[in-house]
XYZ file of C-alpha atoms in Angstrom:
125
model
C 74.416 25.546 16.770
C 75.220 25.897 20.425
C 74.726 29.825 21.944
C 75.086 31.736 25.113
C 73.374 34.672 25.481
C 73.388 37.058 28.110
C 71.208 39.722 29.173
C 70.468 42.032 32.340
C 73.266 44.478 31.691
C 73.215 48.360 32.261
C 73.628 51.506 34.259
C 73.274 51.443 38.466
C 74.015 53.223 41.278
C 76.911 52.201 43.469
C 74.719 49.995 45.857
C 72.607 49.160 43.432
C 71.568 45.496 42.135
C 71.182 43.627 38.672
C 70.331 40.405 37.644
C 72.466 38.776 34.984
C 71.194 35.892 32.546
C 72.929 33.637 30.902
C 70.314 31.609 28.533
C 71.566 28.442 26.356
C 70.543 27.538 22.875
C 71.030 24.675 20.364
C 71.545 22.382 23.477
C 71.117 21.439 26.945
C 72.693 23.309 29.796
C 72.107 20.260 32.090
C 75.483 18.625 32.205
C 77.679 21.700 31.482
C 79.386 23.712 34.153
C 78.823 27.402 33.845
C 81.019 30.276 34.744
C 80.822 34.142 34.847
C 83.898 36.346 33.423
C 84.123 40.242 33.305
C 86.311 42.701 31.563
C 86.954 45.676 32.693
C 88.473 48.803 30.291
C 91.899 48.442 29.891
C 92.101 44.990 31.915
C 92.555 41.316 31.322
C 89.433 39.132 31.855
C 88.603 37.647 35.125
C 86.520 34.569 36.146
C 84.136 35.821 38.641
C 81.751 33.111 39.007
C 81.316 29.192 38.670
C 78.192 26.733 39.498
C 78.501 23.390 38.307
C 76.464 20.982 36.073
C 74.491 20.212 39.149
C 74.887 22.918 41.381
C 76.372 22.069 43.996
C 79.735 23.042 43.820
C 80.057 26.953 43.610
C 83.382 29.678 43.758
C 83.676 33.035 43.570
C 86.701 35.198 42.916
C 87.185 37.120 46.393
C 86.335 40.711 45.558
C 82.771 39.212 44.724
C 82.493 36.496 47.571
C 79.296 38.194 49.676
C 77.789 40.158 47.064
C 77.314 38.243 44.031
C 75.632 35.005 44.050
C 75.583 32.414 41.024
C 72.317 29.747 40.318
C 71.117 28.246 37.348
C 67.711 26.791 35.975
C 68.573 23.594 33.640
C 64.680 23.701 32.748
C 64.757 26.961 31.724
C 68.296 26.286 30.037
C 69.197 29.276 31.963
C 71.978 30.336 34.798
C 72.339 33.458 36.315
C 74.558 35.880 37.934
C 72.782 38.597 40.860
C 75.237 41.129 41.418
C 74.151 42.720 44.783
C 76.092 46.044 46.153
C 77.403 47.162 43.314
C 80.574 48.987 43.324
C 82.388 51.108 40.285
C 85.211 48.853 39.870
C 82.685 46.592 39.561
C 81.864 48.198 35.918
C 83.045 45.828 32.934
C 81.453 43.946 30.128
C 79.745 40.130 31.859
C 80.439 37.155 29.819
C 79.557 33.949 30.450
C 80.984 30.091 29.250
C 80.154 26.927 29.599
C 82.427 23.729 30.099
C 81.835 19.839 29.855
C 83.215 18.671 33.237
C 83.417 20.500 36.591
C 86.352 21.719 38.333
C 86.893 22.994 41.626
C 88.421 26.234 43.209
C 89.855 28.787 40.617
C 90.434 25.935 38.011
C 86.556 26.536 37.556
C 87.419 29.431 34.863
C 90.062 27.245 32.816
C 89.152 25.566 29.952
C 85.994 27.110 28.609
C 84.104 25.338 25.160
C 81.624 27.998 24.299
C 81.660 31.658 24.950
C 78.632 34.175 24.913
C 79.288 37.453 23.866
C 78.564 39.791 26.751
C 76.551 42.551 28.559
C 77.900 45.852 29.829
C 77.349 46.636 33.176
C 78.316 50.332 34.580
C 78.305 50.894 38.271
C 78.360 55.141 38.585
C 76.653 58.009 40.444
């Protein structure tokens, strides 16, 4: 059956960096569009992140746009999220989802097929 799992999560420094994966199972990642949600405590999820089925059309939500940057490996089955100057509001749980079809701008985060089930990332000193 079709699964997302992600990995990379945990505890930094404000400044610091982490690597998020997103790796695909029971299919092929090639022709699906992948974005990046978080969830903060007590908030609504957010799309953060979108790369399409072939790359080459990218968005960001703005209070990431500089400092987190979104690629994918369809050999590896694999996409990835590096969050780079890590803030605390910046702390939430990292989900990822994949779509059939690409969309541009913030229609990127609508209409998601398959959900993983998260990593935690905490940004404190």
């Amino acid at each position: 059956q079709v699964q997302l799992v992600e990995s990379g999560g945990g505890w930094v420094e404000p400044g610091g960096s982490l690597n998020l994966a997103c790796v695909g199972s029971g299919f092929s990642l090639d022709n699906w569009a992948v974005m990046w949600f978080r969830q903060a405590p007590g908030k609504e999820r957010e799309g953060v992140a979108c790369i399409s089925s072939d790359s080459r059309i990218l968005y960001y939500e703005d209070s990431v746009n500089g400092r987190f940057t979104v690629s994918r490996e369809n050999a590896k089955n694999t996409a990835s999220l590096q969050l780079n100057s890590l803030k605390p509001e910046d702390t939430a749980v990292y989900t990822c989802g994949v779509r059939l079809g690409d969309y541009r701008g913030s229609m990127c985060f609508s209409e998601i097929d398959y959900w993983g089930k998260g990593t935690l990332v905490n940004v404190s000193s």
